[in-house]
Each structure stands twice: as C-alpha cells, then as structure tokens.
mmCIF file of C-alpha atoms in Angstrom:
data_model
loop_
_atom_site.group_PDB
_atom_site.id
_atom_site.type_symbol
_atom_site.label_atom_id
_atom_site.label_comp_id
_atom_site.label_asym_id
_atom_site.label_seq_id
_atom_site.Cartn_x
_atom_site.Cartn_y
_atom_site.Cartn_z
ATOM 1 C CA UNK A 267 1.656 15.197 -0.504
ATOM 2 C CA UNK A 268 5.551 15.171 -1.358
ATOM 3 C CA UNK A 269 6.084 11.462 -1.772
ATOM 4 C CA UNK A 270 4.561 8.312 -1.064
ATOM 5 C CA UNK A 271 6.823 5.383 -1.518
ATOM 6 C CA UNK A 272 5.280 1.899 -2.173
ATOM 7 C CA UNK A 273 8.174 -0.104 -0.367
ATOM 8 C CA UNK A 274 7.105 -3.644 -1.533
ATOM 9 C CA UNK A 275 5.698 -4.714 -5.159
ATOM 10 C CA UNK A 276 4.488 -7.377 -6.877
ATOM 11 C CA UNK A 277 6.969 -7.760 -9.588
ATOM 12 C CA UNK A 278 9.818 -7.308 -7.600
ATOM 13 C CA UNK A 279 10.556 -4.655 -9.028
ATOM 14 C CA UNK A 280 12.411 -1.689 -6.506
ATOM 15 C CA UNK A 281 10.126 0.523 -4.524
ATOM 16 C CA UNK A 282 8.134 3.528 -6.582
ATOM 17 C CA UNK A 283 8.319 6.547 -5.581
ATOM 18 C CA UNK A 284 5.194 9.098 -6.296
ATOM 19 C CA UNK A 285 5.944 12.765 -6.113
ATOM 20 C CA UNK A 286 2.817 15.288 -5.657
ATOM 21 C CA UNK A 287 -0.565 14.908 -5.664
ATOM 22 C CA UNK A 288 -1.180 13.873 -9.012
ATOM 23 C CA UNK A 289 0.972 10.893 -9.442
ATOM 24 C CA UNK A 290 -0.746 9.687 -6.368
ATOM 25 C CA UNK A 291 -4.269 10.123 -7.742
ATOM 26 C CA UNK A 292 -3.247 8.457 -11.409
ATOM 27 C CA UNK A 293 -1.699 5.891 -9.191
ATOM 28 C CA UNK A 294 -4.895 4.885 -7.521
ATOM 29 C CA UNK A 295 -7.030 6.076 -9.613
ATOM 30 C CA UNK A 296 -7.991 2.437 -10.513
ATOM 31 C CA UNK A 297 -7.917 0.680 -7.331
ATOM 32 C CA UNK A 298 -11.725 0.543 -6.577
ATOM 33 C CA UNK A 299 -12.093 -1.665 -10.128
ATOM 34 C CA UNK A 300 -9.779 -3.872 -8.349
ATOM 35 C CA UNK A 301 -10.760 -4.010 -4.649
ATOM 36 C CA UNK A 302 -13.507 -2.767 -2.716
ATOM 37 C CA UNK A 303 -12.382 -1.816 0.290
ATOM 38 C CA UNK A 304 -15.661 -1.705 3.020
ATOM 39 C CA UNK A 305 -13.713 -1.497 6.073
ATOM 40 C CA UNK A 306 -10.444 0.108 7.345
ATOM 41 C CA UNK A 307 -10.370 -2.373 10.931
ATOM 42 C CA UNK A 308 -7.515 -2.533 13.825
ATOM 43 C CA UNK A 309 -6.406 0.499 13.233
ATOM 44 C CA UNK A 310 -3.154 1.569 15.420
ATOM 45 C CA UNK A 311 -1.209 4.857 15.577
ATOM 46 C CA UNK A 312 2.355 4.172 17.040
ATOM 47 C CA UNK A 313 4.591 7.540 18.055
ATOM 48 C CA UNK A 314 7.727 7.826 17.259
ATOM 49 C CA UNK A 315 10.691 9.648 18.942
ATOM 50 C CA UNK A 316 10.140 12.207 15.964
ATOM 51 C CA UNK A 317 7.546 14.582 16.552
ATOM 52 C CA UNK A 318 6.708 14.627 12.572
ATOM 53 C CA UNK A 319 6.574 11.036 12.013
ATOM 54 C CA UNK A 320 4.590 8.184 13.321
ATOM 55 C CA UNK A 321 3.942 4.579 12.508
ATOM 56 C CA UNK A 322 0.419 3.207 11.521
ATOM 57 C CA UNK A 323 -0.955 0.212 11.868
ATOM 58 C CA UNK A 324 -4.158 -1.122 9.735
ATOM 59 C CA UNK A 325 -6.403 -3.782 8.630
ATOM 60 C CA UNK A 326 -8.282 -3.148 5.152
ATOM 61 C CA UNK A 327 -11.418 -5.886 4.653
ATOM 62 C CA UNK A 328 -13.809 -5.901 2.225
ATOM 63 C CA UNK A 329 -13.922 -7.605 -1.456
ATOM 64 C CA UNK A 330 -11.762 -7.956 -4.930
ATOM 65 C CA UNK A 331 -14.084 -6.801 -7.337
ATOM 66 C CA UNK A 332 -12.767 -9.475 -10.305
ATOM 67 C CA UNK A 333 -13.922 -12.421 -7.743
ATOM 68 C CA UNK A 334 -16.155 -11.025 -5.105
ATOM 69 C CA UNK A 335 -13.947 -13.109 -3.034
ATOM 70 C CA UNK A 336 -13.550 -11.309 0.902
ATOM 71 C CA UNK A 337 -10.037 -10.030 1.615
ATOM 72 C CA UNK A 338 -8.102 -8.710 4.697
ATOM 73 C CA UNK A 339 -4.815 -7.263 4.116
ATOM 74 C CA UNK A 340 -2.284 -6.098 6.228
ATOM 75 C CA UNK A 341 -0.649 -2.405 5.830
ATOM 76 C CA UNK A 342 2.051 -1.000 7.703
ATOM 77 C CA UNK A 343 2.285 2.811 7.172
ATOM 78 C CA UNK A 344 5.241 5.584 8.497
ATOM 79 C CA UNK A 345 3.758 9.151 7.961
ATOM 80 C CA UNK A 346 5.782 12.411 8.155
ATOM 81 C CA UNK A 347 3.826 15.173 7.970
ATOM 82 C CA UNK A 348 5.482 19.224 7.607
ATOM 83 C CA UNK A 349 3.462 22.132 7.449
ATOM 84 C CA UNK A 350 0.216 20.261 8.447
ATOM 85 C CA UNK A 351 0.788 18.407 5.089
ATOM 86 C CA UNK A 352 1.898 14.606 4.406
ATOM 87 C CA UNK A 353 5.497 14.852 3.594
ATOM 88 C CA UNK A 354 6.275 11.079 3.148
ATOM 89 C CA UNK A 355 3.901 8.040 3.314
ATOM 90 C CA UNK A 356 6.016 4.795 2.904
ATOM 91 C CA UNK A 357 3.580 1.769 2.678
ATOM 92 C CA UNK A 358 4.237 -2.025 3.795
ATOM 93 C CA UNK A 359 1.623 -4.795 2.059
ATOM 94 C CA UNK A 360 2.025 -8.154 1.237
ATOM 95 C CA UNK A 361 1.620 -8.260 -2.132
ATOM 96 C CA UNK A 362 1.526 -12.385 -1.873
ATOM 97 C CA UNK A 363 -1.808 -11.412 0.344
ATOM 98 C CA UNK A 364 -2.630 -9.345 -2.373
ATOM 99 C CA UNK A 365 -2.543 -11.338 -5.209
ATOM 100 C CA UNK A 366 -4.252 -14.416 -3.306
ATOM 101 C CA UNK A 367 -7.142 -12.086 -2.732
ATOM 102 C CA UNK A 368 -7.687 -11.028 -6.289
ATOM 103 C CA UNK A 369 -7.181 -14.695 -7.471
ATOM 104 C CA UNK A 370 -3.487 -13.986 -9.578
ATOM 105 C CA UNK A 371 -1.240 -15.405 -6.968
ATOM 106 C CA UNK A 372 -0.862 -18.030 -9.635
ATOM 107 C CA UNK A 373 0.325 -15.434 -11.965
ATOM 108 C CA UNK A 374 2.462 -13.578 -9.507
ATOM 109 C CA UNK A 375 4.510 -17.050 -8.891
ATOM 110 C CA UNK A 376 4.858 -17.805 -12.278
ATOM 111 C CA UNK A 377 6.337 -14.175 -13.334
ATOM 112 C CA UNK A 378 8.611 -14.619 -10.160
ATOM 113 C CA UNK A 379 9.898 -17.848 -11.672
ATOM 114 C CA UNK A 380 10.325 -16.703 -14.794
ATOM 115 C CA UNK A 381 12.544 -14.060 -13.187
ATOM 116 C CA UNK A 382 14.741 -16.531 -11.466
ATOM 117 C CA UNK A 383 15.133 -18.472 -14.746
#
C-alpha cells in the first residue's frame, strides 16, 4: 500500500497521511482494544469513470471493547489500485459516530471547545 489517507479526525486536526505498509499496521495496530468489529454489513462497490479507482460503500457493526456497547459506523472508501496493489485508500467516518460508540463523545466536545476558545 502507497498511502492511505484518513480524511476526517477526531481532533480536527488535518487529514494523516500513512505511507507503506508499516505505518498502516502501527496505525491500526491497536484498533481491536478499541472496537470489535463482528460484521462488515451493506457493503457497496461504486465504479468510477477511472478504471483504477472505485468508490466503496460499508457498514462496520459489532462492539467498543471499553463499553461493550453495539456500534454501527458508516465508512466511505475511494480505492486506487496500480500494479494489482492499493495505491491510495482515502477513508470517510464520522468520528462524532465514533466517539458516541466508545462512550468519549463527551470528551471529543469538550477538546473541540476548548479549541474554539
């Protein structure tokens, strides 16, 4: 993988970037201690007048680990893909969604306020 661009965060902070492989693997690396995904649902592949990219539509259920609470989040993904390898994976998430799930939306508001301050 070349890049994978997380275009929303929950700082507010501009979009990371992740080049190669590794940065992508120490990047979610922890994820399963903080969600347990169970189910990738409503998943929809939309082409794109670019033969190298398409548009990807999914549903991720399952539960936050910190809360056992259920979650369903929304993802928006545009793939490019060169060589037979993924070139550039830009992902879309609400990280308000997010942070409900795992029970620090209180947290995320706060920080945002303390931004605007």
């Amino acid at each position: 993988m070349t890049e994978l661009r997380n275009s929303l965060s929950q700082s507010g902070a501009p979009p990371r970037v992740l080049c190669g492989r590794e940065e992508v693997r120490a990047y979610l690396a922890h994820y399963p201690e903080l969600m347990d995904m169970k189910e990738m649902a409503a998943l929809t592949v939309w082409p794109t007048d670019r033969t190298d990219t398409v548009v990807v539509e999914w549903t991720a259920t399952g539960s936050t680990v910190a809360n056992s609470q259920p979650y369903s989040l929304d993802y928006i993904v545009v793939l490019t893909v060169r060589d037979g390898l993924i070139a550039r994976f830009r992902d879309y998430w609400s990280p308000l969604s997010a942070a409900a799930a795992a029970g620090s939306l209180p947290g995320l508001i706060a920080s945002l306020e303390r931004e605007n301050t």
